[in-house]
Every structure is written in C-alpha cells, then in structure tokens.
Coordinates of C-alpha atoms in Angstrom, one line a residue:
Chain F
G1 CA -1.3 -28.6 13.2
D2 CA -0.4 -28.0 9.8
S3 CA 3.5 -26.5 9.9
V4 CA 6.0 -25.8 7.6
T5 CA 10.0 -26.4 8.5
Q6 CA 12.9 -25.1 6.4
M7 CA 16.5 -25.5 6.8
E8 CA 18.1 -23.2 8.9
G9 CA 20.1 -20.1 7.1
P10 CA 21.7 -18.2 6.3
V11 CA 23.2 -19.8 3.4
T12 CA 26.2 -18.5 1.2
L13 CA 27.0 -19.9 -2.2
S14 CA 29.5 -18.9 -4.4
E15 CA 28.0 -17.3 -8.1
E16 CA 27.5 -20.5 -10.3
A17 CA 27.3 -22.9 -7.2
F18 CA 24.2 -25.3 -7.0
L19 CA 21.5 -24.5 -4.7
T20 CA 19.3 -26.8 -2.6
I21 CA 16.8 -25.3 0.3
N22 CA 15.3 -28.1 2.1
C23 CA 11.6 -27.5 3.2
T24 CA 9.5 -30.4 4.8
Y25 CA 5.8 -30.1 5.8
T26 CA 2.9 -31.5 8.0
A27 CA -0.6 -31.1 7.2
T28 CA -4.0 -32.8 6.9
G29 CA -5.5 -33.2 3.9
Y30 CA -3.6 -32.4 0.4
P31 CA -2.1 -28.7 0.6
S32 CA -0.3 -27.0 -2.4
L33 CA 2.8 -26.0 -1.9
F34 CA 4.7 -22.6 -2.8
W35 CA 8.5 -21.1 -2.5
Y36 CA 8.2 -17.4 -2.2
V37 CA 11.2 -14.7 -2.7
Q38 CA 12.0 -11.7 -0.6
Y39 CA 14.6 -9.5 -2.1
P40 CA 15.8 -6.7 0.6
G41 CA 13.1 -4.0 1.3
E42 CA 10.8 -5.6 -0.8
G43 CA 7.6 -7.7 -0.2
L44 CA 7.2 -11.5 -0.9
Q45 CA 6.9 -12.7 -4.6
L46 CA 5.4 -16.1 -5.5
L47 CA 8.4 -17.9 -7.2
L48 CA 6.5 -21.3 -7.9
K49 CA 3.8 -23.5 -6.8
A50 CA 2.7 -27.2 -7.2
T51 CA -1.0 -28.1 -6.6
K52 CA -0.6 -32.1 -6.1
A53 CA 2.1 -35.0 -5.8
D54 CA 4.5 -35.3 -7.9
D55 CA 3.9 -31.5 -10.0
K56 CA 6.9 -29.9 -10.9
G57 CA 6.8 -26.1 -10.0
S58 CA 9.6 -23.8 -11.8
N59 CA 10.4 -20.4 -12.5
K60 CA 13.8 -18.4 -13.4
G61 CA 16.0 -21.5 -13.2
F62 CA 14.2 -22.5 -9.7
E63 CA 12.6 -26.0 -9.2
A64 CA 10.6 -27.9 -6.8
T65 CA 9.0 -31.2 -6.7
Y66 CA 6.2 -32.3 -4.6
R67 CA 6.6 -35.3 -3.1
K68 CA 4.0 -36.8 -1.4
E69 CA 5.5 -39.8 0.3
T70 CA 8.4 -37.8 1.7
T71 CA 5.9 -34.6 2.9
S72 CA 8.8 -32.1 0.7
F73 CA 9.2 -29.7 -1.6
H74 CA 12.9 -29.0 -1.8
L75 CA 14.1 -25.4 -3.9
E76 CA 16.7 -26.3 -6.4
K77 CA 18.8 -24.3 -9.0
G78 CA 21.8 -25.5 -11.0
S79 CA 23.8 -22.3 -11.1
V80 CA 23.0 -19.2 -8.7
Q81 CA 23.7 -15.8 -9.5
V82 CA 24.5 -12.8 -7.3
S83 CA 20.9 -11.3 -8.2
D84 CA 19.3 -14.5 -6.3
S85 CA 20.5 -13.3 -3.0
A86 CA 17.4 -13.1 -1.0
V87 CA 15.2 -14.9 1.6
Y88 CA 13.4 -17.9 0.7
F89 CA 10.1 -18.7 2.1
C90 CA 8.6 -22.0 1.9
A91 CA 4.7 -22.4 2.4
L92 CA 1.7 -24.6 2.3
S93 CA -2.0 -23.5 1.5
M94 CA -5.1 -25.4 2.6
K95 CA -8.6 -24.3 1.3
T96 CA -10.9 -23.4 4.0
S97 CA -13.0 -20.7 4.8
Y98 CA -10.2 -18.8 3.4
D99 CA -6.9 -19.4 1.2
K100 CA -5.0 -20.1 4.4
V101 CA -1.3 -20.1 4.1
I102 CA 1.1 -21.3 6.4
F103 CA 4.6 -19.9 5.8
G104 CA 7.9 -21.2 6.9
P105 CA 10.3 -19.4 9.0
G106 CA 12.3 -18.5 5.7
T107 CA 16.0 -19.0 4.6
S108 CA 18.4 -16.1 3.8
L109 CA 20.7 -16.6 0.4
S110 CA 23.6 -14.8 0.0
V111 CA 25.4 -15.3 -3.3
I112 CA 29.1 -13.9 -3.4
P113 CA 31.1 -13.8 -6.8
Chain V
N1 CA -1.2 -2.4 -13.3
A2 CA -0.1 -1.5 -9.5
G3 CA -1.4 -5.0 -7.8
V4 CA -1.4 -4.4 -4.0
T5 CA -0.7 -0.8 -2.8
Q6 CA 0.3 -0.2 0.7
T7 CA 0.8 3.2 2.5
P8 CA 2.7 4.6 4.1
K9 CA 5.9 3.0 3.3
F10 CA 7.6 4.1 6.8
Q11 CA 6.1 5.6 9.9
V12 CA 7.4 6.6 13.1
L13 CA 4.8 6.5 16.3
K14 CA 5.1 7.5 19.7
T15 CA 3.8 5.3 22.6
G16 CA 0.0 5.8 22.4
Q17 CA -0.4 6.9 19.3
S18 CA -2.8 5.9 16.9
M19 CA -2.4 5.4 13.0
T20 CA -4.0 3.5 10.0
L21 CA -1.9 1.4 7.5
Q22 CA -3.9 1.6 3.8
C23 CA -4.2 -1.2 1.6
A24 CA -5.4 -1.3 -2.1
Q25 CA -5.7 -3.6 -4.5
D26 CA -6.4 -3.6 -8.3
M27 CA -6.8 -7.1 -8.7
N28 CA -10.4 -7.7 -8.3
H29 CA -9.5 -10.8 -5.2
N30 CA -11.9 -11.1 -2.8
S31 CA -9.8 -12.3 0.2
M32 CA -7.4 -9.9 1.8
Y33 CA -4.8 -10.3 4.8
W34 CA -2.6 -8.4 6.9
Y35 CA 0.8 -10.0 7.8
R36 CA 3.8 -8.5 10.5
Q37 CA 7.4 -9.6 9.7
D38 CA 9.5 -9.7 12.5
P39 CA 13.4 -10.9 12.8
G40 CA 13.4 -14.9 14.0
M41 CA 9.4 -14.6 14.0
G42 CA 8.7 -15.2 10.3
L43 CA 5.1 -13.9 8.7
R44 CA 2.4 -14.2 11.2
L45 CA -1.2 -13.2 10.4
I46 CA -3.1 -10.3 12.3
Y47 CA -6.5 -10.3 10.5
Y48 CA -8.0 -11.6 7.4
S49 CA -11.0 -10.9 5.3
A50 CA -12.4 -13.6 3.0
S51 CA -15.0 -11.4 1.4
E52 CA -16.0 -8.1 0.9
G53 CA -17.8 -7.1 4.5
T54 CA -16.4 -10.0 6.3
T55 CA -13.2 -10.1 8.9
D56 CA -11.4 -12.5 11.2
K57 CA -9.1 -12.8 13.7
G58 CA -5.5 -14.6 12.6
E59 CA -2.6 -15.4 14.8
V60 CA -1.9 -12.1 16.5
P61 CA -4.9 -9.8 16.3
N62 CA -4.4 -8.1 19.9
G63 CA -4.1 -4.2 19.6
Y64 CA -5.1 -4.3 16.0
N65 CA -8.7 -3.7 14.3
V66 CA -9.3 -3.9 10.6
S67 CA -11.9 -2.2 8.5
R68 CA -12.5 -4.0 4.9
L69 CA -13.8 -0.9 2.9
N70 CA -15.2 -2.6 0.1
K71 CA -13.7 -5.3 -2.6
R72 CA -10.5 -3.0 -3.0
E73 CA -9.6 -1.8 0.3
F74 CA -8.5 -3.1 3.7
S75 CA -7.2 -1.2 6.2
L76 CA -5.1 -1.9 9.6
R77 CA -5.7 0.3 12.4
L78 CA -3.5 0.9 15.6
E79 CA -5.7 2.6 18.3
S80 CA -3.0 2.8 20.8
A81 CA 0.6 2.0 19.6
A82 CA 3.0 0.1 21.7
P83 CA 7.0 -0.5 21.1
S84 CA 5.8 -4.3 20.7
Q85 CA 4.2 -3.5 17.3
T86 CA 7.2 -2.0 15.9
S87 CA 7.5 -4.0 12.8
V88 CA 7.2 -4.5 9.0
Y89 CA 3.6 -4.9 8.3
F90 CA 2.3 -6.5 4.6
C91 CA -0.8 -6.6 3.0
A92 CA -1.7 -9.4 0.5
T93 CA -4.6 -10.6 -1.8
S94 CA -5.6 -14.1 -2.9
Q95 CA -8.0 -15.8 -5.0
G96 CA -7.1 -19.2 -5.3
Y97 CA -4.1 -20.1 -4.9
G98 CA -0.8 -17.7 -4.2
Y99 CA -1.0 -14.4 -2.6
T100 CA 0.2 -11.2 -3.8
F101 CA 1.8 -8.8 -1.5
G102 CA 2.2 -5.1 -1.0
S103 CA 5.8 -3.8 -0.7
G104 CA 5.2 -3.2 2.8
T105 CA 5.2 -0.6 5.6
R106 CA 7.9 -0.5 8.3
L107 CA 6.4 0.9 11.2
T108 CA 8.4 1.9 14.4
V109 CA 6.9 2.8 18.0
V110 CA 9.2 4.7 20.1

C-alpha cells in the first residue's frame, strides 16, 4: 500500500547549520507531496507542497523537490534557526473519494544556539 | 479568521466515562477528519467525512463515533473511555490539496 518513510530522529543541529531531512514514498499513481511542521503544543501546519514531478515547493527558507525517479521529497534549509525546532512530517496525498493523506512518522529537529 | 477550532483543549476522564470532542471550521471546506497522535505511532486516521452528511471509518475507528452535524461541525464521541484512548486528538479539514489542522485536544483517561 501507499506509505511514507522518513529519516529517524531526533536531529540536533547548531544554529546556521545546513538541514536535510530525507523522505521517500511508495504510491500507486501520482501523489501530491507535502511537508508539515508541528511546533510544541500545536497542531500541524502545512509548510510546503509539490503536486507533480520536478516541482519545487518552498516556504520560510525551506525547499523540497518532487523527484519521481527516486520517489523522494527531501526537505532542505540552508541555515537553520532556533525557531525551526519542531517535528517535521512528510506526507503524500492521493485523490480518492476523499483527500486521503498518508503521513510519515515525523522527524524531531532541535536547533541549539 | 479562526480556521479550525477544537474544544476542549485538555480533558481528563475516568475509565468508562463518555465525552464528545468538538470541531468547527470556518473555511467552507467539504472534507473533515479526526486523527489521533501517539508517541512512536505518528498520526492515525480515526474517521473522516468527505462531505456533509457522510462519514466513514479510518484506520483506528474502534471505540469512537462521529457526527457531521453540518458543513462546519464534525464531532468525535467516546462512549466509554479506556486508558488506551489517552492521546492527542486533531481535527483537520481539506478541500483540494493540503490539510488545515486544529490545535488539538489532549485527552487523558485514568
């Protein structure tokens, strides 16, 4: 069945370090891909999305490119800040009778000054 | 613009008690969802409603019931709470691509 795999956390980085969180997916058909972020004590927020192969989603300095050939959607940021500390979820969406979304397990990121 | 509003934010129940978690959206979205989030388990879909008047089971529906009262409101009911239902519950809406989540209800069953 459809699934999303993310790199295991937690990830700890120093401020201004480069961030990569790996995400790969398995799906029949052509899903849309998303990254969501969850700050402590809050619900998930949509961070960025890509709806077709080779699309690049970007927001708040984060980027991810939809790679169909490697079934991947890795999240990157060039210089992380303490305020980026959160849990990041990769997800895919398939259009069925409803907007079916499958979430990865989440990767916890801590950025230290 | 409130988006998705969940009430209550926190609740402690005794085993066997019942309660209803409320969710309301002002985004005019057709689809609404209830998820639970547990450590190490990620997000699991309990029930969803693709449109007003319809509801369907998700991945973990046992022990729960839902009501899609109108387009705005989607409630989740625990008829007889069990400690295994201790979790954080999230309501979400969508129309097209991407979900909008509420801020969650943290439920503890003792």
